[in-house]
GROMACS .gro file of C-alpha atoms in nm:
model
  349
    1MET     CA    1 -14.095   7.764  14.098
    2ALA     CA    2 -14.376   7.743  14.355
    3ILE     CA    3 -14.718   7.853  14.233
    4THR     CA    4 -14.862   8.177  14.374
    5THR     CA    5 -15.235   8.179  14.451
    6ARG     CA    6 -15.491   8.377  14.647
    7LYS     CA    7 -15.848   8.316  14.759
    8PRO     CA    8 -16.129   8.515  14.589
    9THR     CA    9 -16.269   8.782  14.817
   10GLY     CA   10 -16.631   8.763  14.698
   11VAL     CA   11 -16.641   9.143  14.715
   12PRO     CA   12 -16.718   9.333  14.392
   13PRO     CA   13 -16.476   9.602  14.277
   14TRP     CA   14 -16.593   9.934  14.140
   15PRO     CA   15 -16.694   9.870  13.778
   16ILE     CA   16 -16.588  10.033  13.456
   17MET     CA   17 -16.930  10.122  13.317
   18LEU     CA   18 -16.996  10.198  12.951
   19LEU     CA   19 -17.294  10.416  12.862
   20ALA     CA   20 -17.337  10.372  12.486
   21GLY     CA   21 -17.616  10.567  12.324
   22ARG     CA   22 -17.747  10.746  12.022
   23GLU     CA   23 -17.704  11.119  11.982
   24LYS     CA   24 -17.877  11.321  12.255
   25ALA     CA   25 -17.982  11.005  12.438
   26GLY     CA   26 -17.861  11.146  12.771
   27LYS     CA   27 -17.528  10.968  12.816
   28THR     CA   28 -17.340  11.259  12.970
   29TRP     CA   29 -17.640  11.359  13.184
   30ALA     CA   30 -17.665  11.006  13.329
   31ALA     CA   31 -17.291  10.991  13.392
   32LEU     CA   32 -17.266  11.327  13.568
   33SER     CA   33 -17.585  11.271  13.769
   34ALA     CA   34 -17.388  10.999  13.948
   35SER     CA   35 -17.156  11.267  14.087
   36GLY     CA   36 -17.427  11.344  14.347
   37SER     CA   37 -17.417  10.993  14.491
   38PRO     CA   38 -17.310  10.965  14.856
   39LEU     CA   39 -17.101  10.663  14.751
   40VAL     CA   40 -16.841  10.885  14.579
   41GLY     CA   41 -16.630  11.183  14.673
   42ARG     CA   42 -16.488  11.393  14.389
   43THR     CA   43 -16.598  11.350  14.029
   44LEU     CA   44 -16.344  11.429  13.758
   45TYR     CA   45 -16.479  11.476  13.405
   46VAL     CA   46 -16.228  11.419  13.122
   47GLY     CA   47 -16.383  11.526  12.793
   48LEU     CA   48 -16.256  11.481  12.441
   49GLY     CA   49 -16.423  11.621  12.130
   50GLU     CA   50 -16.736  11.714  12.325
   51ASP     CA   51 -16.852  12.052  12.453
   52ASP     CA   52 -16.760  12.100  12.819
   53PRO     CA   53 -17.074  12.025  13.023
   54ASP     CA   54 -17.070  12.346  13.227
   55GLU     CA   55 -17.449  12.373  13.224
   56TYR     CA   56 -17.479  12.025  13.372
   57GLY     CA   57 -17.349  12.173  13.694
   58LEU     CA   58 -17.718  12.267  13.747
   59ILE     CA   59 -17.825  11.900  13.764
   60PRO     CA   60 -17.974  11.859  14.113
   61GLY     CA   61 -17.707  11.719  14.344
   62ALA     CA   62 -17.437  11.706  14.076
   63GLU     CA   63 -17.090  11.818  14.175
   64PHE     CA   64 -16.800  11.762  13.940
   65GLU     CA   65 -16.477  11.915  13.811
   66ILE     CA   66 -16.374  11.944  13.446
   67VAL     CA   67 -16.017  11.828  13.376
   68VAL     CA   68 -15.845  12.064  13.131
   69HIS     CA   69 -15.604  11.937  12.864
   70ASP     CA   70 -15.481  12.042  12.517
   71GLY     CA   71 -15.688  11.798  12.308
   72THR     CA   72 -15.394  11.593  12.180
   73PHE     CA   73 -15.370  11.222  12.249
   74GLU     CA   74 -15.071  11.280  12.477
   75GLY     CA   75 -15.259  11.555  12.660
   76PHE     CA   76 -15.569  11.339  12.699
   77LEU     CA   77 -15.373  11.038  12.822
   78GLY     CA   78 -15.187  11.260  13.068
   79ALA     CA   79 -15.518  11.398  13.196
   80VAL     CA   80 -15.655  11.046  13.252
   81ARG     CA   81 -15.340  10.940  13.435
   82ASP     CA   82 -15.346  11.255  13.646
   83ALA     CA   83 -15.711  11.192  13.737
   84VAL     CA   84 -15.631  10.835  13.841
   85ALA     CA   85 -15.338  10.960  14.052
   86GLU     CA   86 -15.555  11.207  14.248
   87PRO     CA   87 -15.597  11.088  14.609
   88PRO     CA   88 -15.953  11.020  14.733
   89VAL     CA   89 -16.118  11.283  14.950
   90GLY     CA   90 -16.300  11.211  15.275
   91GLY     CA   91 -16.242  10.838  15.247
   92LEU     CA   92 -16.468  10.814  14.943
   93PRO     CA   93 -16.352  10.700  14.596
   94THR     CA   94 -16.319  10.941  14.306
   95LEU     CA   95 -16.554  10.895  14.012
   96ILE     CA   96 -16.385  10.938  13.673
   97VAL     CA   97 -16.605  11.016  13.372
   98VAL     CA   98 -16.452  10.993  13.022
   99ASP     CA   99 -16.663  11.148  12.745
  100SER     CA  100 -16.628  11.012  12.481
  101MET     CA  101 -16.443  10.696  12.386
  102THR     CA  102 -16.577  10.730  12.031
  103ARG     CA  103 -16.395  11.062  11.995
  104LEU     CA  104 -16.081  10.906  12.143
  105TRP     CA  105 -16.073  10.627  11.884
  106ASN     CA  106 -16.141  10.881  11.607
  107LEU     CA  107 -15.848  11.092  11.727
  108ILE     CA  108 -15.614  10.792  11.735
  109GLN     CA  109 -15.719  10.689  11.383
  110ASP     CA  110 -15.677  11.045  11.253
  111ASN     CA  111 -15.324  11.054  11.392
  112MET     CA  112 -15.237  10.724  11.223
  113GLN     CA  113 -15.389  10.850  10.896
  114ALA     CA  114 -15.171  11.160  10.910
  115ILE     CA  115 -14.860  10.942  10.949
  116ALA     CA  116 -14.971  10.717  10.662
  117ASN     CA  117 -15.020  11.021  10.438
  118ARG     CA  118 -14.676  11.155  10.525
  119ARG     CA  119 -14.525  10.820  10.432
  120ALA     CA  120 -14.717  10.831  10.100
  121LYS     CA  121 -14.682  10.459  10.045
  122GLY     CA  122 -14.923  10.186   9.938
  123ARG     CA  123 -15.265  10.236   9.792
  124LYS     CA  124 -15.488  10.538   9.816
  125THR     CA  125 -15.838  10.503   9.955
  126ALA     CA  126 -16.151  10.645   9.796
  127SER     CA  127 -16.109  10.957  10.012
  128GLY     CA  128 -15.762  11.022   9.868
  129ASP     CA  129 -15.578  10.911  10.182
  130TYR     CA  130 -15.312  10.644  10.189
  131THR     CA  131 -15.395  10.308  10.346
  132ILE     CA  132 -15.302  10.279  10.714
  133SER     CA  133 -15.046   9.999  10.735
  134THR     CA  134 -15.051   9.713  10.984
  135ASP     CA  135 -14.770   9.858  11.196
  136LEU     CA  136 -14.967  10.181  11.241
  137TRP     CA  137 -15.282   9.990  11.337
  138ASN     CA  138 -15.068   9.816  11.600
  139VAL     CA  139 -14.955  10.154  11.729
  140ALA     CA  140 -15.318  10.269  11.740
  141ALA     CA  141 -15.423   9.962  11.938
  142GLY     CA  142 -15.135  10.024  12.177
  143GLN     CA  143 -15.241  10.383  12.238
  144TRP     CA  144 -15.598  10.271  12.306
  145GLN     CA  145 -15.465  10.011  12.549
  146ASP     CA  146 -15.256  10.276  12.727
  147VAL     CA  147 -15.576  10.464  12.812
  148MET     CA  148 -15.760  10.150  12.925
  149ASP     CA  149 -15.463  10.036  13.134
  150ALA     CA  150 -15.459  10.373  13.310
  151LEU     CA  151 -15.831  10.347  13.388
  152ARG     CA  152 -15.792   9.990  13.520
  153MET     CA  153 -15.543  10.122  13.775
  154HIS     CA  154 -15.814  10.343  13.926
  155GLN     CA  155 -15.955  10.206  14.251
  156GLY     CA  156 -16.290  10.372  14.209
  157PRO     CA  157 -16.585  10.395  13.970
  158VAL     CA  158 -16.527  10.475  13.604
  159ILE     CA  159 -16.799  10.577  13.358
  160LEU     CA  160 -16.721  10.586  12.986
  161THR     CA  161 -16.950  10.716  12.713
  162ALA     CA  162 -16.957  10.613  12.348
  163ARG     CA  163 -17.179  10.655  12.047
  164LEU     CA  164 -17.421  10.376  11.955
  165ASP     CA  165 -17.537  10.341  11.595
  166SER     CA  166 -17.770  10.113  11.404
  167VAL     CA  167 -17.558   9.977  11.120
  168ALA     CA  168 -17.603   9.727  10.838
  169VAL     CA  169 -17.489   9.372  10.904
  170MET     CA  170 -17.202   9.285  10.671
  171GLU     CA  171 -17.187   8.953  10.491
  172ASN     CA  172 -16.874   8.865  10.291
  173GLY     CA  173 -16.785   9.233  10.284
  174THR     CA  174 -17.126   9.339  10.151
  175PRO     CA  175 -17.394   9.524  10.355
  176THR     CA  176 -17.723   9.339  10.400
  177ALA     CA  177 -18.074   9.460  10.480
  178GLN     CA  178 -18.030   9.347  10.841
  179LYS     CA  179 -17.939   9.601  11.109
  180GLU     CA  180 -17.751   9.570  11.435
  181TRP     CA  181 -17.657   9.808  11.716
  182LYS     CA  182 -17.286   9.873  11.733
  183VAL     CA  183 -17.069  10.073  11.971
  184GLN     CA  184 -16.856  10.321  11.776
  185ALA     CA  185 -16.511  10.282  11.932
  186HIS     CA  186 -16.226  10.035  11.938
  187LYS     CA  187 -16.365   9.683  11.910
  188THR     CA  188 -16.236   9.580  12.256
  189LEU     CA  189 -16.429   9.848  12.446
  190VAL     CA  190 -16.735   9.631  12.517
  191PHE     CA  191 -16.501   9.360  12.650
  192ASP     CA  192 -16.301   9.604  12.865
  193ALA     CA  193 -16.613   9.740  13.035
  194SER     CA  194 -16.764   9.535  13.319
  195VAL     CA  195 -17.107   9.695  13.267
  196VAL     CA  196 -17.253   9.792  12.928
  197VAL     CA  197 -17.573   9.997  12.917
  198GLU     CA  198 -17.719  10.080  12.576
  199MET     CA  199 -17.938  10.389  12.533
  200ARG     CA  200 -18.102  10.335  12.196
  201GLU     CA  201 -18.338  10.623  12.261
  202ARG     CA  202 -18.372  10.877  12.538
  203GLY     CA  203 -18.527  10.725  12.849
  204SER     CA  204 -18.453  10.365  12.743
  205PHE     CA  205 -18.179  10.171  12.922
  206LEU     CA  206 -18.084   9.821  12.811
  207ILE     CA  207 -17.815   9.626  12.995
  208THR     CA  208 -17.635   9.421  12.731
  209GLY     CA  209 -17.323   9.326  12.925
  210LEU     CA  210 -17.267   9.270  13.295
  211ARG     CA  211 -17.002   9.103  13.506
  212SER     CA  212 -17.184   9.024  13.830
  213VAL     CA  213 -17.326   8.737  14.038
  214ARG     CA  214 -17.590   8.960  14.196
  215ILE     CA  215 -17.777   9.036  13.873
  216ALA     CA  216 -17.839   8.741  13.642
  217LEU     CA  217 -17.813   8.844  13.277
  218GLU     CA  218 -17.899   8.565  13.036
  219LYS     CA  219 -17.991   8.811  12.760
  220PRO     CA  220 -18.018   9.191  12.720
  221LYS     CA  221 -18.235   9.326  13.000
  222GLN     CA  222 -18.436   9.647  13.024
  223TYR     CA  223 -18.360   9.846  13.338
  224PRO     CA  224 -18.653  10.073  13.420
  225ASP     CA  225 -18.593  10.397  13.614
  226PHE     CA  226 -18.223  10.368  13.550
  227THR     CA  227 -17.969  10.575  13.735
  228VAL     CA  228 -17.603  10.491  13.776
  229GLU     CA  229 -17.640  10.507  14.154
  230LYS     CA  230 -17.936  10.266  14.148
  231LEU     CA  231 -17.738  10.015  13.941
  232TRP     CA  232 -17.441  10.051  14.175
  233GLY     CA  233 -17.673   9.961  14.462
  234ASP     CA  234 -17.814   9.656  14.283
  235LEU     CA  235 -17.458   9.538  14.218
  236GLY     CA  236 -17.393   9.544  14.594
  237LEU     CA  237 -17.144   9.828  14.584
  238ALA     CA  238 -17.315  10.018  14.867
  239GLU     CA  239 -17.229   9.725  15.096
  240GLY     CA  240 -16.857   9.759  15.032
  241THR     CA  241 -16.612   9.723  14.746
  242GLY     CA  242 -16.288   9.540  14.689
  243LYS     CA  243 -15.974   9.626  14.500
  244ARG     CA  244 -15.986   9.607  14.122
  245GLU     CA  245 -15.742   9.333  14.022
  246HIS     CA  246 -15.661   9.206  13.677
  247ALA     CA  247 -15.406   8.967  13.535
  248ALA     CA  248 -15.151   9.197  13.379
  249VAL     CA  249 -15.019   9.130  13.029
  250VAL     CA  250 -14.656   9.236  13.014
  251ALA     CA  251 -14.490   9.239  12.673
  252ASP     CA  252 -14.133   9.107  12.662
  253LYS     CA  253 -13.938   9.388  12.499
  254SER     CA  254 -13.598   9.227  12.550
  255GLY     CA  255 -13.612   9.009  12.239
  256PRO     CA  256 -13.519   9.102  11.882
  257GLU     CA  257 -13.746   9.308  11.665
  258PRO     CA  258 -13.986   9.080  11.476
  259GLY     CA  259 -13.844   8.986  11.138
  260GLN     CA  260 -13.487   9.074  11.236
  261PRO     CA  261 -13.220   8.797  11.250
  262THR     CA  262 -13.092   8.698  11.593
  263LYS     CA  263 -12.726   8.635  11.676
  264GLN     CA  264 -12.790   8.262  11.649
  265ASP     CA  265 -12.941   8.317  11.303
  266ARG     CA  266 -12.620   8.492  11.196
  267VAL     CA  267 -12.403   8.213  11.339
  268ASN     CA  268 -12.607   7.951  11.153
  269ALA     CA  269 -12.584   8.151  10.830
  270ALA     CA  270 -12.206   8.194  10.872
  271VAL     CA  271 -12.160   7.819  10.930
  272ALA     CA  272 -12.351   7.753  10.609
  273ALA     CA  273 -12.120   7.997  10.426
  274VAL     CA  274 -11.812   7.823  10.570
  275GLN     CA  275 -11.935   7.487  10.448
  276LYS     CA  276 -11.981   7.630  10.096
  277ALA     CA  277 -11.640   7.803  10.088
  278SER     CA  278 -11.410   7.661   9.817
  279THR     CA  279 -11.085   7.846   9.896
  280PRO     CA  280 -10.885   7.944  10.207
  281GLU     CA  281 -10.919   8.308  10.100
  282LYS     CA  282 -11.297   8.280  10.117
  283LEU     CA  283 -11.264   8.152  10.475
  284ASP     CA  284 -11.052   8.459  10.557
  285GLU     CA  285 -11.327   8.685  10.422
  286ILE     CA  286 -11.594   8.501  10.620
  287GLU     CA  287 -11.393   8.519  10.940
  288GLU     CA  288 -11.325   8.892  10.894
  289HIS     CA  289 -11.695   8.962  10.847
  290ALA     CA  290 -11.780   8.743  11.146
  291LYS     CA  291 -11.550   8.960  11.359
  292LYS     CA  292 -11.742   9.270  11.254
  293LEU     CA  293 -12.064   9.101  11.359
  294GLY     CA  294 -11.913   8.988  11.690
  295ILE     CA  295 -11.978   8.618  11.628
  296ASP     CA  296 -11.630   8.494  11.527
  297GLY     CA  297 -11.561   8.315  11.857
  298ILE     CA  298 -11.901   8.151  11.891
  299GLU     CA  299 -11.955   7.781  11.842
  300PRO     CA  300 -12.034   7.610  11.610
  301LEU     CA  301 -11.885   7.877  11.380
  302LYS     CA  302 -11.542   7.859  11.545
  303GLY     CA  303 -11.528   7.481  11.501
  304ALA     CA  304 -11.659   7.495  11.144
  305LEU     CA  305 -11.385   7.741  11.044
  306ALA     CA  306 -11.113   7.525  11.199
  307ALA     CA  307 -11.241   7.208  11.031
  308ARG     CA  308 -11.274   7.374  10.689
  309ARG     CA  309 -10.925   7.527  10.712
  310ALA     CA  310 -10.787   7.180  10.779
  311ASP     CA  311 -10.950   7.068  10.454
  312LEU     CA  312 -10.850   7.365  10.236
  313GLY     CA  313 -10.507   7.451  10.378
  314ALA     CA  314 -10.350   7.792  10.450
  315SER     CA  315 -10.425   8.112  10.256
  316SER     CA  316 -10.188   8.380  10.122
  317GLY     CA  317 -10.125   8.680  10.343
  318ASP     CA  318 -10.341   8.933  10.157
  319ALA     CA  319 -10.612   8.698  10.033
  320TRP     CA  320 -10.895   8.878  10.210
  321ALA     CA  321 -10.798   9.228  10.098
  322PRO     CA  322 -11.092   9.398   9.921
  323SER     CA  323 -11.102   9.305   9.554
  324GLY     CA  324 -11.421   9.490   9.457
  325PRO     CA  325 -11.631   9.790   9.554
  326VAL     CA  326 -11.689   9.839   9.927
  327TYR     CA  327 -12.054   9.859  10.032
  328VAL     CA  328 -12.263   9.865  10.349
  329ASP     CA  329 -12.515   9.590  10.407
  330SER     CA  330 -12.854   9.616  10.582
  331ASN     CA  331 -12.685   9.567  10.920
  332GLY     CA  332 -12.459   9.869  10.874
  333ASP     CA  333 -12.150   9.654  10.816
  334ALA     CA  334 -11.901   9.760  10.547
  335HIS     CA  335 -11.735   9.493  10.334
  336ASP     CA  336 -11.635   9.426   9.976
  337GLY     CA  337 -11.834   9.261   9.703
  338THR     CA  338 -11.658   8.925   9.731
  339VAL     CA  339 -11.787   8.851  10.082
  340ASP     CA  340 -12.057   8.588  10.106
  341GLN     CA  341 -12.377   8.754  10.229
  342TRP     CA  342 -12.481   8.450  10.434
  343PRO     CA  343 -12.849   8.518  10.367
  344VAL     CA  344 -13.032   8.429  10.687
  345ALA     CA  345 -13.345   8.346  10.488
  346GLU     CA  346 -13.164   8.043  10.346
  347VAL     CA  347 -13.087   7.901  10.689
  348LYS     CA  348 -13.345   7.652  10.810
  349PRO     CA  349 -13.411   7.637  11.187
   0.00000   0.00000   0.00000
């Protein structure tokens, strides 16, 4: 297959900007102040777990719309997708503000905790809840990714807010006297954002992450007189923007569920059972079960049966009739207790 390539444009796309700050540091104010920029058209505010910022409509120059949803994860995700799908107005891109990503991650975790408690399995935590299992954490990560994937599809500026806390540095699972600033959200948020601005106190703006060739960032950098519009200008966005592109990661959902035997696994296991069979009747039982699994005509099982029959000879007519209690195995197949289970775990690849 011929390789597909393209030349880099050298034009910056609209960034996904993260404003992470302490309580009352001015995150929402800074985000919605950007709605007055002549670089953007509409501004759509998607809140979650925060009071609607109606009063911020009085910010000089600010002009934004509050997206209404029901507060569930599905409702929030739908609101984000609907905001991304809105066409631009007047040839200017739409600014999407999501407030806050901390509340989003809390909501996702709460939902997973509710499922874990309904399952009532495993250990209980100190709070009396059941431990969230690995499969539920995977679901949680997938839901978070659904939101981020929707925002990456937006061909315009995105501003996210999150809580920033000073927390103890952990060492071997034990808190130390050292402190560090940490964004309270899913751990990938700071990687997903192309600009990270920390507001450790009101009026202080520290750029700790930046994907740009126009502003060199060797270490965290104070940004005096910060506004979102000013930073957009320094990033060269007033001179023109390109399309946001990213290398998509597409999961292959056509394969078997992890941990479940494939058809080839079953064939290998059946061949092993044939080789262990000591009577023609046992071969009849194996072949009958193979038919139920839909693998009876597949090589090398077909050849193994023929070769083993040549060794053991013919069986009596009713040899494979059930001689014990009938039961259903983990695959939903009914058979009697004399049938070899062909445990897949015993088959070496």
